[in-house]
Short mmCIF file of C-alpha atoms in Angstrom, two decimals:
data_model
loop_
_atom_site.label_atom_id
_atom_site.label_comp_id
_atom_site.label_asym_id
_atom_site.label_seq_id
_atom_site.Cartn_x
_atom_site.Cartn_y
_atom_site.Cartn_z
CA UNK A 1 0.33 20.73 -12.12
CA UNK A 2 -2.15 21.42 -9.21
CA UNK A 3 -2.68 18.10 -7.32
CA UNK A 4 -5.68 19.65 -4.96
CA UNK A 5 -4.14 17.99 -2.08
CA UNK A 6 -3.90 21.10 0.53
CA UNK A 7 -5.93 20.17 3.51
CA UNK A 8 -6.96 17.19 2.84
CA UNK A 9 -6.84 14.27 5.23
CA UNK A 10 -4.47 11.22 4.27
CA UNK A 11 -4.57 8.02 6.14
CA UNK A 12 -1.94 4.85 5.49
CA UNK A 13 -2.59 1.49 7.15
CA UNK A 14 1.13 -0.26 7.79
CA UNK A 15 2.24 3.84 6.86
CA UNK A 16 5.43 3.68 9.40
CA UNK A 17 8.13 1.93 6.87
CA UNK A 18 8.82 1.62 3.17
CA UNK A 19 6.18 2.86 0.66
CA UNK A 20 3.80 3.77 3.22
CA UNK A 21 6.33 6.50 5.10
CA UNK A 22 7.39 7.73 2.13
CA UNK A 23 3.76 8.40 1.18
CA UNK A 24 3.28 10.02 4.52
CA UNK A 25 6.18 12.54 3.62
CA UNK A 26 5.12 12.99 0.18
CA UNK A 27 1.38 14.09 1.02
CA UNK A 28 2.62 16.42 3.77
CA UNK A 29 4.89 18.16 1.82
CA UNK A 30 1.83 18.59 -0.89
CA UNK A 31 0.21 20.52 2.11
CA UNK A 32 -1.87 17.12 3.57
CA UNK A 33 -2.78 16.30 7.19
CA UNK A 34 -1.56 12.82 7.61
CA UNK A 35 -2.22 9.95 9.97
CA UNK A 36 -0.55 6.61 9.62
CA UNK A 37 -1.00 3.40 11.71
CA UNK A 38 1.64 0.75 12.73
CA UNK A 39 1.81 -2.47 14.54
CA UNK A 40 4.40 -1.87 17.07
CA UNK A 41 5.48 1.32 18.97
CA UNK A 42 8.89 0.78 18.05
CA UNK A 43 8.16 0.92 14.57
CA UNK A 44 6.38 4.26 15.19
CA UNK A 45 9.23 5.81 17.24
CA UNK A 46 11.71 4.97 14.35
CA UNK A 47 9.04 6.79 12.02
CA UNK A 48 8.68 9.81 13.96
CA UNK A 49 12.13 10.11 13.88
CA UNK A 50 12.15 9.86 10.08
CA UNK A 51 9.31 12.63 10.02
CA UNK A 52 11.52 15.10 12.18
CA UNK A 53 14.44 14.50 9.90
CA UNK A 54 12.38 15.35 6.71
CA UNK A 55 11.01 18.55 8.42
CA UNK A 56 7.09 16.96 8.51
CA UNK A 57 4.52 16.16 11.62
CA UNK A 58 2.64 13.08 11.13
CA UNK A 59 -0.21 11.81 13.48
CA UNK A 60 1.14 8.35 14.21
CA UNK A 61 -1.15 5.66 16.42
CA UNK A 62 -0.53 2.33 17.08
CA UNK A 63 -2.84 -0.33 15.27
CA UNK A 64 -3.06 -3.69 13.43
CA UNK A 65 -4.19 -3.14 10.34
CA UNK A 66 -5.78 -6.79 10.18
CA UNK A 67 -7.54 -5.81 13.77
CA UNK A 68 -11.05 -4.28 12.76
CA UNK A 69 -11.41 -3.04 16.23
CA UNK A 70 -8.31 -1.61 16.60
CA UNK A 71 -8.39 -0.03 12.65
CA UNK A 72 -11.93 1.71 13.58
CA UNK A 73 -10.31 2.81 17.15
CA UNK A 74 -7.78 4.39 14.68
CA UNK A 75 -9.89 6.02 12.47
CA UNK A 76 -11.87 7.63 15.03
CA UNK A 77 -8.86 8.98 16.76
CA UNK A 78 -7.89 10.53 13.15
CA UNK A 79 -11.53 11.98 12.83
CA UNK A 80 -11.26 13.36 16.30
CA UNK A 81 -8.03 14.92 15.55
CA UNK A 82 -8.80 16.30 11.91
CA UNK A 83 -12.72 15.98 11.82
CA UNK A 84 -12.94 14.20 8.59
CA UNK A 85 -10.99 11.74 6.19
CA UNK A 86 -10.48 12.28 2.03
CA UNK A 87 -7.93 9.88 1.80
CA UNK A 88 -7.72 6.29 2.57
CA UNK A 89 -4.59 4.24 2.04
CA UNK A 90 -4.74 0.51 2.57
CA UNK A 91 -1.14 -0.07 2.54
CA UNK A 92 -0.51 -2.67 5.67
CA UNK A 93 0.54 -6.00 4.17
CA UNK A 94 2.34 -8.98 5.37
CA UNK A 95 4.13 -12.13 3.49
CA UNK A 96 4.79 -15.44 5.11
CA UNK A 97 6.62 -17.27 2.31
CA UNK A 98 6.51 -21.02 2.65
CA UNK A 99 5.80 -23.51 -0.29
CA UNK A 100 2.57 -25.03 -0.88
CA UNK A 101 2.82 -28.36 1.93
CA UNK A 102 4.40 -26.32 4.59
CA UNK A 103 1.43 -23.75 4.76
CA UNK A 104 -0.31 -23.90 8.01
CA UNK A 105 -3.39 -23.35 8.99
CA UNK A 106 -2.47 -20.33 11.09
CA UNK A 107 0.11 -19.21 8.54
CA UNK A 108 -3.37 -18.38 6.41
CA UNK A 109 -5.51 -16.92 8.49
CA UNK A 110 -2.69 -14.36 9.43
CA UNK A 111 -2.60 -13.87 5.82
CA UNK A 112 -5.90 -13.34 5.16
CA UNK A 113 -6.66 -11.35 8.19
CA UNK A 114 -4.11 -8.50 7.09
CA UNK A 115 -3.89 -8.64 3.39
CA UNK A 116 -7.69 -9.03 2.61
CA UNK A 117 -9.69 -8.45 5.47
CA UNK A 118 -7.79 -5.33 6.46
CA UNK A 119 -8.40 -4.30 3.14
CA UNK A 120 -11.93 -5.04 3.18
CA UNK A 121 -13.10 -3.85 6.17
CA UNK A 122 -10.72 -0.79 6.08
CA UNK A 123 -12.11 0.30 2.75
CA UNK A 124 -15.81 -0.40 5.10
CA UNK A 125 -14.67 2.27 7.61
CA UNK A 126 -13.16 4.76 5.15
CA UNK A 127 -16.22 4.77 2.92
CA UNK A 128 -18.47 5.43 6.04
CA UNK A 129 -16.29 8.27 7.29
CA UNK A 130 -16.13 10.03 3.92
CA UNK A 131 -19.66 9.88 3.25
CA UNK A 132 -21.24 11.36 0.49
CA UNK A 133 -18.73 14.35 0.02
CA UNK A 134 -16.43 11.76 -1.96
CA UNK A 135 -12.71 10.79 -1.54
CA UNK A 136 -10.05 8.43 -2.81
CA UNK A 137 -9.31 5.12 -1.48
CA UNK A 138 -6.12 2.74 -2.68
CA UNK A 139 -5.33 -0.61 -2.24
CA UNK A 140 -1.94 -2.42 -1.65
CA UNK A 141 -1.76 -5.42 -4.17
CA UNK A 142 1.46 -6.81 -5.27
CA UNK A 143 3.16 -8.20 -8.63
CA UNK A 144 2.92 -11.34 -7.13
CA UNK A 145 -0.74 -10.87 -8.21
CA UNK A 146 0.41 -10.86 -11.90
CA UNK A 147 3.31 -13.59 -11.80
CA UNK A 148 3.56 -15.32 -8.36
CA UNK A 149 6.44 -17.09 -7.22
CA UNK A 150 7.48 -20.46 -5.63
CA UNK A 151 6.56 -20.43 -1.74
CA UNK A 152 4.07 -17.46 -2.33
CA UNK A 153 1.01 -19.37 -2.62
CA UNK A 154 -0.53 -17.41 0.00
CA UNK A 155 1.04 -13.76 -0.72
CA UNK A 156 -0.21 -14.09 -4.53
CA UNK A 157 -3.83 -15.50 -3.96
CA UNK A 158 -4.26 -12.59 -1.40
CA UNK A 159 -2.91 -9.93 -3.54
CA UNK A 160 -4.65 -10.97 -6.61
CA UNK A 161 -7.82 -10.91 -4.50
CA UNK A 162 -7.21 -7.40 -3.46
CA UNK A 163 -6.89 -6.69 -7.01
CA UNK A 164 -10.14 -8.21 -7.77
CA UNK A 165 -11.89 -6.72 -4.71
CA UNK A 166 -10.53 -3.24 -6.03
CA UNK A 167 -12.98 -2.97 -8.86
CA UNK A 168 -16.09 -3.77 -7.06
CA UNK A 169 -15.57 -1.72 -4.71
CA UNK A 170 -14.84 1.11 -7.20
CA UNK A 171 -18.29 0.25 -8.66
CA UNK A 172 -20.26 -0.01 -5.42
CA UNK A 173 -18.76 3.77 -3.94
CA UNK A 174 -18.72 5.26 -7.00
CA UNK A 175 -22.14 6.68 -6.22
CA UNK A 176 -20.84 8.34 -3.05
CA UNK A 177 -18.14 9.91 -5.28
CA UNK A 178 -15.45 7.72 -3.91
CA UNK A 179 -12.83 6.53 -6.59
CA UNK A 180 -10.84 3.22 -5.36
CA UNK A 181 -7.56 2.02 -7.30
CA UNK A 182 -4.99 -0.64 -6.43
CA UNK A 183 -1.02 0.02 -6.85
CA UNK A 184 1.32 -3.02 -7.90
CA UNK A 185 4.86 -2.41 -6.93
CA UNK A 186 7.60 -4.06 -8.41
CA UNK A 187 10.87 -4.79 -6.72
CA UNK A 188 11.08 -1.75 -3.91
CA UNK A 189 14.19 -0.99 -2.12
CA UNK A 190 11.81 -1.52 1.35
CA UNK A 191 12.44 -3.47 4.74
CA UNK A 192 10.30 -6.10 3.35
CA UNK A 193 12.57 -6.67 0.48
CA UNK A 194 15.56 -6.06 2.26
CA UNK A 195 16.97 -9.65 2.39
CA UNK A 196 15.59 -10.50 -1.05
CA UNK A 197 17.62 -7.58 -2.74
CA UNK A 198 20.45 -8.39 -0.62
CA UNK A 199 20.81 -12.27 -1.80
CA UNK A 200 20.27 -11.49 -5.32
CA UNK A 201 24.07 -12.21 -6.26
CA UNK A 202 23.50 -13.36 -9.54
CA UNK A 203 21.17 -9.93 -10.58
CA UNK A 204 18.15 -12.12 -11.72
CA UNK A 205 15.96 -9.62 -9.95
CA UNK A 206 17.78 -6.84 -12.15
CA UNK A 207 17.86 -8.58 -15.05
CA UNK A 208 13.65 -8.95 -15.38
CA UNK A 209 13.36 -5.17 -15.13
CA UNK A 210 13.59 -3.07 -18.23
CA UNK A 211 15.06 -0.53 -16.41
CA UNK A 212 17.43 -2.84 -14.75
CA UNK A 213 17.24 -1.30 -11.24
CA UNK A 214 15.09 -1.54 -8.01
CA UNK A 215 12.65 1.23 -7.38
CA UNK A 216 12.65 3.24 -4.32
CA UNK A 217 9.78 3.89 -2.03
CA UNK A 218 10.02 7.82 -3.34
CA UNK A 219 9.22 6.77 -6.91
CA UNK A 220 6.12 4.52 -5.50
CA UNK A 221 4.75 7.63 -3.16
CA UNK A 222 5.07 9.91 -6.48
CA UNK A 223 2.39 7.49 -8.15
CA UNK A 224 -0.03 7.00 -5.09
CA UNK A 225 0.32 10.97 -4.36
CA UNK A 226 -0.91 11.39 -8.13
CA UNK A 227 -3.83 8.52 -7.81
CA UNK A 228 -5.36 10.45 -4.94
CA UNK A 229 -4.86 13.83 -6.63
CA UNK A 230 -7.46 15.74 -8.13
CA UNK A 231 -5.50 15.27 -11.38
CA UNK A 232 -6.79 11.57 -11.41
CA UNK A 233 -10.19 12.07 -11.10
CA UNK A 234 -11.32 10.09 -13.70
CA UNK A 235 -9.03 7.13 -12.91
CA UNK A 236 -11.04 4.28 -10.57
CA UNK A 237 -11.66 0.54 -10.47
CA UNK A 238 -8.12 -0.06 -12.01
CA UNK A 239 -4.74 -1.13 -10.80
CA UNK A 240 -1.47 0.68 -11.77
CA UNK A 241 1.75 -1.18 -12.12
CA UNK A 242 4.87 0.47 -10.93
CA UNK A 243 7.82 -1.93 -11.78
CA UNK A 244 10.29 -0.49 -14.22
CA UNK A 245 9.13 -2.70 -16.66
CA UNK A 246 9.13 -5.62 -15.00
CA UNK A 247 8.99 -8.53 -17.39
CA UNK A 248 7.71 -6.19 -20.37
CA UNK A 249 9.83 -8.63 -22.18
CA UNK A 250 11.32 -11.87 -21.76
CA UNK A 251 15.04 -10.56 -21.77
CA UNK A 252 15.42 -7.00 -21.21
CA UNK A 253 18.91 -7.67 -19.68
CA UNK A 254 20.43 -8.29 -22.83
CA UNK A 255 20.64 -4.82 -24.09
CA UNK A 256 22.18 -4.13 -20.68
CA UNK A 257 25.29 -6.53 -20.87
#
């Protein structure tokens, strides 16, 4: 299948680890030019080593996706480097796990700043850069937007908002020939989930998944690459769940015993 990604310029926020890093490498292998941003120089250096090992080159810059000035500066750097932006992935996100009565205003503001403000204004920045020639914007939602967890009030709320915003964004940007979709990862083996997966000594995480295993960042990347490609030209305003069939039924684990 011809994906039509050769020569495209792809921007990924929070692209130095996990799903973002896998996407960066995957897009490069499809012939795209890729730029990522990360919050710390340490992450960028580790990412550069990962890219070197994979035999690809990615433009990486330090920027906080929740800081609009830094995000705009990063976009300007990408435009200066490549001249245009075709695909923008609002992948950056944070999770501060706290029960309802322990949440502080500072916690809430941090979560909203990255998970919502970064997506909203990242989309604005991307759409302005794309202009009337069109493009693709992908937003990171979460399974928590469908089924939240105790201690995840803020995370679930911000990710549900991303899913909702994606629909409006898709409609408003359609006249510019810009498609906008969101993606819902299930339990993916990323640094954000590492402690959670390691602590699952009872196997409850796996028991809830029809495929009975966690997903890999590379599996997520393949879906995002498809959504960004010409092969998905009639898909917009929707949210794609990539969870291995998590909670597809209430008792999928019985077949694995």
